[in-house]
mmCIF file with all atom_site columns, C-alpha atoms in Angstrom:
data_model
loop_
_atom_site.group_PDB
_atom_site.id
_atom_site.type_symbol
_atom_site.label_atom_id
_atom_site.label_alt_id
_atom_site.label_comp_id
_atom_site.label_asym_id
_atom_site.label_entity_id
_atom_site.label_seq_id
_atom_site.pdbx_PDB_ins_code
_atom_site.Cartn_x
_atom_site.Cartn_y
_atom_site.Cartn_z
_atom_site.occupancy
_atom_site.B_iso_or_equiv
_atom_site.pdbx_formal_charge
_atom_site.auth_seq_id
_atom_site.auth_comp_id
_atom_site.auth_asym_id
_atom_site.auth_atom_id
_atom_site.pdbx_PDB_model_num
ATOM 1   C CA . UNK A 1 1   ? 11.515  -13.128 -0.691  1.00 48.00 ? 20  UNK A CA 1
ATOM 2   C CA . UNK A 1 2   ? 12.390  -11.287 -3.935  1.00 52.00 ? 21  UNK A CA 1
ATOM 3   C CA . UNK A 1 3   ? 15.400  -9.864  -4.870  1.00 65.00 ? 22  UNK A CA 1
ATOM 4   C CA . UNK A 1 4   ? 16.274  -6.079  -5.400  1.00 72.00 ? 23  UNK A CA 1
ATOM 5   C CA . UNK A 1 5   ? 15.696  -5.957  -8.587  1.00 69.00 ? 24  UNK A CA 1
ATOM 6   C CA . UNK A 1 6   ? 12.694  -8.062  -8.453  1.00 90.00 ? 25  UNK A CA 1
ATOM 7   C CA . UNK A 1 7   ? 11.242  -5.390  -5.356  1.00 86.00 ? 26  UNK A CA 1
ATOM 8   C CA . UNK A 1 8   ? 12.202  -2.662  -7.764  1.00 91.00 ? 27  UNK A CA 1
ATOM 9   C CA . UNK A 1 9   ? 10.407  -4.045  -10.615 1.00 94.00 ? 28  UNK A CA 1
ATOM 10  C CA . UNK A 1 10  ? 7.316   -4.855  -8.421  1.00 96.00 ? 29  UNK A CA 1
ATOM 11  C CA . UNK A 1 11  ? 7.432   -1.049  -6.856  1.00 96.00 ? 30  UNK A CA 1
ATOM 12  C CA . UNK A 1 12  ? 7.799   0.480   -10.146 1.00 97.00 ? 31  UNK A CA 1
ATOM 13  C CA . UNK A 1 13  ? 4.498   -2.067  -12.020 1.00 97.00 ? 32  UNK A CA 1
ATOM 14  C CA . UNK A 1 14  ? 2.690   -0.828  -9.077  1.00 97.00 ? 33  UNK A CA 1
ATOM 15  C CA . UNK A 1 15  ? 3.123   2.698   -8.976  1.00 98.00 ? 34  UNK A CA 1
ATOM 16  C CA . UNK A 1 16  ? 2.311   2.819   -12.842 1.00 98.00 ? 35  UNK A CA 1
ATOM 17  C CA . UNK A 1 17  ? -0.278  0.198   -12.942 1.00 98.00 ? 36  UNK A CA 1
ATOM 18  C CA . UNK A 1 18  ? -1.730  2.534   -10.009 1.00 98.00 ? 37  UNK A CA 1
ATOM 19  C CA . UNK A 1 19  ? -1.663  5.680   -11.983 1.00 98.00 ? 38  UNK A CA 1
ATOM 20  C CA . UNK A 1 20  ? -2.900  4.226   -15.322 1.00 98.00 ? 39  UNK A CA 1
ATOM 21  C CA . UNK A 1 21  ? -5.991  3.483   -13.267 1.00 98.00 ? 40  UNK A CA 1
ATOM 22  C CA . UNK A 1 22  ? -6.345  7.150   -11.774 1.00 98.00 ? 41  UNK A CA 1
ATOM 23  C CA . UNK A 1 23  ? -5.723  8.271   -15.033 1.00 98.00 ? 42  UNK A CA 1
ATOM 24  C CA . UNK A 1 24  ? -8.950  6.445   -16.302 1.00 98.00 ? 43  UNK A CA 1
ATOM 25  C CA . UNK A 1 25  ? -11.146 6.547   -13.310 1.00 97.00 ? 44  UNK A CA 1
ATOM 26  C CA . UNK A 1 26  ? -10.996 9.833   -12.667 1.00 97.00 ? 45  UNK A CA 1
ATOM 27  C CA . UNK A 1 27  ? -9.832  12.055  -15.484 1.00 97.00 ? 46  UNK A CA 1
ATOM 28  C CA . UNK A 1 28  ? -10.332 15.254  -14.116 1.00 97.00 ? 47  UNK A CA 1
ATOM 29  C CA . UNK A 1 29  ? -9.753  17.096  -10.894 1.00 97.00 ? 48  UNK A CA 1
ATOM 30  C CA . UNK A 1 30  ? -9.095  14.909  -7.527  1.00 96.00 ? 49  UNK A CA 1
ATOM 31  C CA . UNK A 1 31  ? -8.287  11.800  -8.393  1.00 97.00 ? 50  UNK A CA 1
ATOM 32  C CA . UNK A 1 32  ? -6.494  8.665   -6.518  1.00 97.00 ? 51  UNK A CA 1
ATOM 33  C CA . UNK A 1 33  ? -5.883  4.854   -6.114  1.00 98.00 ? 52  UNK A CA 1
ATOM 34  C CA . UNK A 1 34  ? -4.452  1.886   -3.826  1.00 98.00 ? 53  UNK A CA 1
ATOM 35  C CA . UNK A 1 35  ? -2.187  -1.033  -5.371  1.00 98.00 ? 54  UNK A CA 1
ATOM 36  C CA . UNK A 1 36  ? -1.182  -4.320  -4.078  1.00 98.00 ? 55  UNK A CA 1
ATOM 37  C CA . UNK A 1 37  ? 1.393   -7.223  -5.241  1.00 98.00 ? 56  UNK A CA 1
ATOM 38  C CA . UNK A 1 38  ? 0.744   -10.248 -3.740  1.00 97.00 ? 57  UNK A CA 1
ATOM 39  C CA . UNK A 1 39  ? 3.198   -13.215 -3.051  1.00 96.00 ? 58  UNK A CA 1
ATOM 40  C CA . UNK A 1 40  ? 1.316   -15.289 -6.123  1.00 97.00 ? 59  UNK A CA 1
ATOM 41  C CA . UNK A 1 41  ? 1.653   -12.363 -8.252  1.00 96.00 ? 60  UNK A CA 1
ATOM 42  C CA . UNK A 1 42  ? -1.600  -10.639 -7.927  1.00 97.00 ? 61  UNK A CA 1
ATOM 43  C CA . UNK A 1 43  ? -1.518  -6.914  -8.618  1.00 97.00 ? 62  UNK A CA 1
ATOM 44  C CA . UNK A 1 44  ? -5.005  -5.373  -6.602  1.00 98.00 ? 63  UNK A CA 1
ATOM 45  C CA . UNK A 1 45  ? -6.040  -1.535  -6.864  1.00 98.00 ? 64  UNK A CA 1
ATOM 46  C CA . UNK A 1 46  ? -8.725  -0.254  -5.108  1.00 97.00 ? 65  UNK A CA 1
ATOM 47  C CA . UNK A 1 47  ? -10.335 2.854   -4.463  1.00 97.00 ? 66  UNK A CA 1
ATOM 48  C CA . UNK A 1 48  ? -11.693 4.703   -1.589  1.00 94.00 ? 67  UNK A CA 1
ATOM 49  C CA . UNK A 1 49  ? -15.734 4.314   -1.719  1.00 90.00 ? 68  UNK A CA 1
ATOM 50  C CA . UNK A 1 50  ? -17.401 7.687   -2.138  1.00 89.00 ? 69  UNK A CA 1
ATOM 51  C CA . UNK A 1 51  ? -19.417 7.745   0.640   1.00 91.00 ? 70  UNK A CA 1
ATOM 52  C CA . UNK A 1 52  ? -22.017 10.852  2.819   1.00 93.00 ? 71  UNK A CA 1
ATOM 53  C CA . UNK A 1 53  ? -21.041 10.182  6.325   1.00 92.00 ? 72  UNK A CA 1
ATOM 54  C CA . UNK A 1 54  ? -17.360 10.723  6.547   1.00 87.00 ? 73  UNK A CA 1
ATOM 55  C CA . UNK A 1 55  ? -17.678 8.800   9.819   1.00 89.00 ? 74  UNK A CA 1
ATOM 56  C CA . UNK A 1 56  ? -17.986 4.849   7.524   1.00 91.00 ? 75  UNK A CA 1
ATOM 57  C CA . UNK A 1 57  ? -14.794 5.979   5.277   1.00 91.00 ? 76  UNK A CA 1
ATOM 58  C CA . UNK A 1 58  ? -12.717 3.995   3.903   1.00 94.00 ? 77  UNK A CA 1
ATOM 59  C CA . UNK A 1 59  ? -7.884  4.211   2.718   1.00 95.00 ? 78  UNK A CA 1
ATOM 60  C CA . UNK A 1 60  ? -8.159  3.922   -0.531  1.00 96.00 ? 79  UNK A CA 1
ATOM 61  C CA . UNK A 1 61  ? -5.974  0.166   -0.262  1.00 97.00 ? 80  UNK A CA 1
ATOM 62  C CA . UNK A 1 62  ? -8.677  -1.346  2.103   1.00 97.00 ? 81  UNK A CA 1
ATOM 63  C CA . UNK A 1 63  ? -10.323 -2.615  -0.696  1.00 97.00 ? 82  UNK A CA 1
ATOM 64  C CA . UNK A 1 64  ? -7.319  -4.578  -2.182  1.00 98.00 ? 83  UNK A CA 1
ATOM 65  C CA . UNK A 1 65  ? -5.830  -5.297  1.016   1.00 98.00 ? 84  UNK A CA 1
ATOM 66  C CA . UNK A 1 66  ? -9.847  -7.641  1.460   1.00 98.00 ? 85  UNK A CA 1
ATOM 67  C CA . UNK A 1 67  ? -9.522  -8.454  -2.455  1.00 98.00 ? 86  UNK A CA 1
ATOM 68  C CA . UNK A 1 68  ? -6.216  -10.114 -0.707  1.00 98.00 ? 87  UNK A CA 1
ATOM 69  C CA . UNK A 1 69  ? -7.844  -11.801 1.814   1.00 98.00 ? 88  UNK A CA 1
ATOM 70  C CA . UNK A 1 70  ? -10.351 -12.944 -0.569  1.00 98.00 ? 89  UNK A CA 1
ATOM 71  C CA . UNK A 1 71  ? -7.520  -14.642 -2.365  1.00 98.00 ? 90  UNK A CA 1
ATOM 72  C CA . UNK A 1 72  ? -6.028  -16.072 0.083   1.00 98.00 ? 91  UNK A CA 1
ATOM 73  C CA . UNK A 1 73  ? -2.547  -14.373 -0.223  1.00 98.00 ? 92  UNK A CA 1
ATOM 74  C CA . UNK A 1 74  ? 0.297   -12.533 0.809   1.00 98.00 ? 93  UNK A CA 1
ATOM 75  C CA . UNK A 1 75  ? 0.675   -9.052  0.104   1.00 98.00 ? 94  UNK A CA 1
ATOM 76  C CA . UNK A 1 76  ? 4.203   -8.225  0.005   1.00 97.00 ? 95  UNK A CA 1
ATOM 77  C CA . UNK A 1 77  ? 4.565   -4.424  -0.920  1.00 98.00 ? 96  UNK A CA 1
ATOM 78  C CA . UNK A 1 78  ? 1.482   -1.777  -0.857  1.00 98.00 ? 97  UNK A CA 1
ATOM 79  C CA . UNK A 1 79  ? 1.100   1.645   -1.943  1.00 98.00 ? 98  UNK A CA 1
ATOM 80  C CA . UNK A 1 80  ? -0.889  4.566   -2.339  1.00 98.00 ? 99  UNK A CA 1
ATOM 81  C CA . UNK A 1 81  ? -1.155  6.964   -4.489  1.00 98.00 ? 100 UNK A CA 1
ATOM 82  C CA . UNK A 1 82  ? -2.939  10.315  -5.509  1.00 98.00 ? 101 UNK A CA 1
ATOM 83  C CA . UNK A 1 83  ? -2.830  13.309  -7.148  1.00 97.00 ? 102 UNK A CA 1
ATOM 84  C CA . UNK A 1 84  ? -4.494  16.943  -7.131  1.00 97.00 ? 103 UNK A CA 1
ATOM 85  C CA . UNK A 1 85  ? -6.053  16.973  -10.308 1.00 97.00 ? 104 UNK A CA 1
ATOM 86  C CA . UNK A 1 86  ? -5.572  15.946  -14.336 1.00 97.00 ? 105 UNK A CA 1
ATOM 87  C CA . UNK A 1 87  ? -2.474  18.250  -14.269 1.00 97.00 ? 106 UNK A CA 1
ATOM 88  C CA . UNK A 1 88  ? -0.978  17.703  -11.327 1.00 96.00 ? 107 UNK A CA 1
ATOM 89  C CA . UNK A 1 89  ? 1.565   15.491  -10.195 1.00 96.00 ? 108 UNK A CA 1
ATOM 90  C CA . UNK A 1 90  ? 1.370   12.278  -8.470  1.00 97.00 ? 109 UNK A CA 1
ATOM 91  C CA . UNK A 1 91  ? 2.071   12.276  -4.644  1.00 97.00 ? 110 UNK A CA 1
ATOM 92  C CA . UNK A 1 92  ? 3.084   9.286   -2.365  1.00 98.00 ? 111 UNK A CA 1
ATOM 93  C CA . UNK A 1 93  ? 1.032   8.560   0.308   1.00 97.00 ? 112 UNK A CA 1
ATOM 94  C CA . UNK A 1 94  ? 3.038   6.762   3.541   1.00 98.00 ? 113 UNK A CA 1
ATOM 95  C CA . UNK A 1 95  ? -0.192  4.235   4.962   1.00 97.00 ? 114 UNK A CA 1
ATOM 96  C CA . UNK A 1 96  ? -2.123  5.735   7.792   1.00 96.00 ? 115 UNK A CA 1
ATOM 97  C CA . UNK A 1 97  ? -1.380  4.034   10.954  1.00 96.00 ? 116 UNK A CA 1
ATOM 98  C CA . UNK A 1 98  ? -4.573  1.540   10.853  1.00 96.00 ? 117 UNK A CA 1
ATOM 99  C CA . UNK A 1 99  ? -3.143  0.715   7.471   1.00 97.00 ? 118 UNK A CA 1
ATOM 100 C CA . UNK A 1 100 ? -0.303  -0.020  8.062   1.00 97.00 ? 119 UNK A CA 1
ATOM 101 C CA . UNK A 1 101 ? -2.142  -1.758  11.352  1.00 97.00 ? 120 UNK A CA 1
ATOM 102 C CA . UNK A 1 102 ? -4.174  -3.926  8.172   1.00 97.00 ? 121 UNK A CA 1
ATOM 103 C CA . UNK A 1 103 ? -0.680  -5.309  6.409   1.00 98.00 ? 122 UNK A CA 1
ATOM 104 C CA . UNK A 1 104 ? 1.001   -6.272  9.769   1.00 97.00 ? 123 UNK A CA 1
ATOM 105 C CA . UNK A 1 105 ? -1.738  -9.039  9.182   1.00 97.00 ? 124 UNK A CA 1
ATOM 106 C CA . UNK A 1 106 ? 1.397   -10.125 6.553   1.00 98.00 ? 125 UNK A CA 1
ATOM 107 C CA . UNK A 1 107 ? 4.334   -9.446  8.178   1.00 96.00 ? 126 UNK A CA 1
ATOM 108 C CA . UNK A 1 108 ? 6.488   -7.034  8.780   1.00 96.00 ? 127 UNK A CA 1
ATOM 109 C CA . UNK A 1 109 ? 8.625   -7.633  6.269   1.00 97.00 ? 128 UNK A CA 1
ATOM 110 C CA . UNK A 1 110 ? 6.032   -6.063  3.923   1.00 98.00 ? 129 UNK A CA 1
ATOM 111 C CA . UNK A 1 111 ? 7.055   -3.107  1.723   1.00 98.00 ? 130 UNK A CA 1
ATOM 112 C CA . UNK A 1 112 ? 5.054   0.192   1.433   1.00 98.00 ? 131 UNK A CA 1
ATOM 113 C CA . UNK A 1 113 ? 5.764   3.177   -0.043  1.00 98.00 ? 132 UNK A CA 1
ATOM 114 C CA . UNK A 1 114 ? 6.657   6.229   1.565   1.00 98.00 ? 133 UNK A CA 1
ATOM 115 C CA . UNK A 1 115 ? 5.761   9.961   0.950   1.00 97.00 ? 134 UNK A CA 1
ATOM 116 C CA . UNK A 1 116 ? 9.061   11.461  -0.261  1.00 97.00 ? 135 UNK A CA 1
ATOM 117 C CA . UNK A 1 117 ? 9.153   15.783  -0.465  1.00 95.00 ? 136 UNK A CA 1
ATOM 118 C CA . UNK A 1 118 ? 11.349  14.567  -4.087  1.00 95.00 ? 137 UNK A CA 1
ATOM 119 C CA . UNK A 1 119 ? 9.087   12.637  -5.408  1.00 93.00 ? 138 UNK A CA 1
ATOM 120 C CA . UNK A 1 120 ? 11.106  9.317   -5.209  1.00 96.00 ? 139 UNK A CA 1
ATOM 121 C CA . UNK A 1 121 ? 9.349   6.389   -5.315  1.00 97.00 ? 140 UNK A CA 1
ATOM 122 C CA . UNK A 1 122 ? 10.528  4.903   -1.818  1.00 97.00 ? 141 UNK A CA 1
ATOM 123 C CA . UNK A 1 123 ? 9.781   1.586   -0.061  1.00 98.00 ? 142 UNK A CA 1
ATOM 124 C CA . UNK A 1 124 ? 10.240  1.120   3.618   1.00 98.00 ? 143 UNK A CA 1
ATOM 125 C CA . UNK A 1 125 ? 9.326   -2.264  5.614   1.00 98.00 ? 144 UNK A CA 1
ATOM 126 C CA . UNK A 1 126 ? 6.437   -2.029  8.362   1.00 98.00 ? 145 UNK A CA 1
ATOM 127 C CA . UNK A 1 127 ? 9.608   -2.775  10.664  1.00 97.00 ? 146 UNK A CA 1
ATOM 128 C CA . UNK A 1 128 ? 11.397  0.408   9.230   1.00 97.00 ? 147 UNK A CA 1
ATOM 129 C CA . UNK A 1 129 ? 8.099   2.410   9.287   1.00 97.00 ? 148 UNK A CA 1
ATOM 130 C CA . UNK A 1 130 ? 7.395   0.537   13.010  1.00 96.00 ? 149 UNK A CA 1
ATOM 131 C CA . UNK A 1 131 ? 9.888   -1.069  14.709  1.00 95.00 ? 150 UNK A CA 1
ATOM 132 C CA . UNK A 1 132 ? 8.445   -0.137  18.456  1.00 94.00 ? 151 UNK A CA 1
ATOM 133 C CA . UNK A 1 133 ? 5.055   -1.999  17.069  1.00 94.00 ? 152 UNK A CA 1
ATOM 134 C CA . UNK A 1 134 ? 3.225   -3.158  19.557  1.00 94.00 ? 153 UNK A CA 1
ATOM 135 C CA . UNK A 1 135 ? 3.246   -6.799  18.281  1.00 92.00 ? 154 UNK A CA 1
ATOM 136 C CA . UNK A 1 136 ? 7.084   -7.161  19.475  1.00 92.00 ? 155 UNK A CA 1
ATOM 137 C CA . UNK A 1 137 ? 5.965   -7.674  23.363  1.00 92.00 ? 156 UNK A CA 1
ATOM 138 C CA . UNK A 1 138 ? 4.246   -10.836 22.060  1.00 89.00 ? 157 UNK A CA 1
ATOM 139 C CA . UNK A 1 139 ? 6.596   -12.591 20.250  1.00 82.00 ? 158 UNK A CA 1
ATOM 140 C CA . UNK A 1 140 ? 8.085   -15.696 21.980  1.00 74.00 ? 159 UNK A CA 1
ATOM 141 C CA . UNK A 1 141 ? 11.736  -15.186 22.519  1.00 62.00 ? 160 UNK A CA 1
ATOM 142 C CA . UNK A 1 142 ? 11.831  -18.393 20.569  1.00 57.00 ? 161 UNK A CA 1
ATOM 143 C CA . UNK A 1 143 ? 10.556  -16.810 17.198  1.00 52.00 ? 162 UNK A CA 1
#
C-alpha cells in the first residue's frame, strides 16, 4: 500500500498527465481522457474511441484498464477528466457504475477520482463508493 504522501503525489501526477495529454490530443473544443496508475509504477492514459454508433461507445478510461490487464499490472488509482473547451477548467468525472465494476477486479482498495463541485482533487476507494458492493455476499468469512 502506498503512503498518504505518495498517494497524493500519484493522484496529482495522474491529473497533470491526463490534463497535459488532453491539451495535446484535443487542442480545441471538448477534450477528455482516462488515466490509471499501477502497482508497477505505470501511468497509462486512454481516450474514448470515436464511434458512429453510440451503442458501441466505451468510457475514456477503458483503454487504460485494458492496457493494465495486458501488462498484468494491478491498478491502484483511476481518474477521468474532461473539459468543455480549450478555455474551460477540467472536471473530474466519477467513474460510472460499469467502470467501477471493472475496477473491482483489482480490489475494493483501488482509489478513484470523484467529482467535486469546488474542483478539489478527491480520490475515494471503491469500498467508500460502494460499501455494500454485491461481491461481499460471496466472500468467505475468513477473507
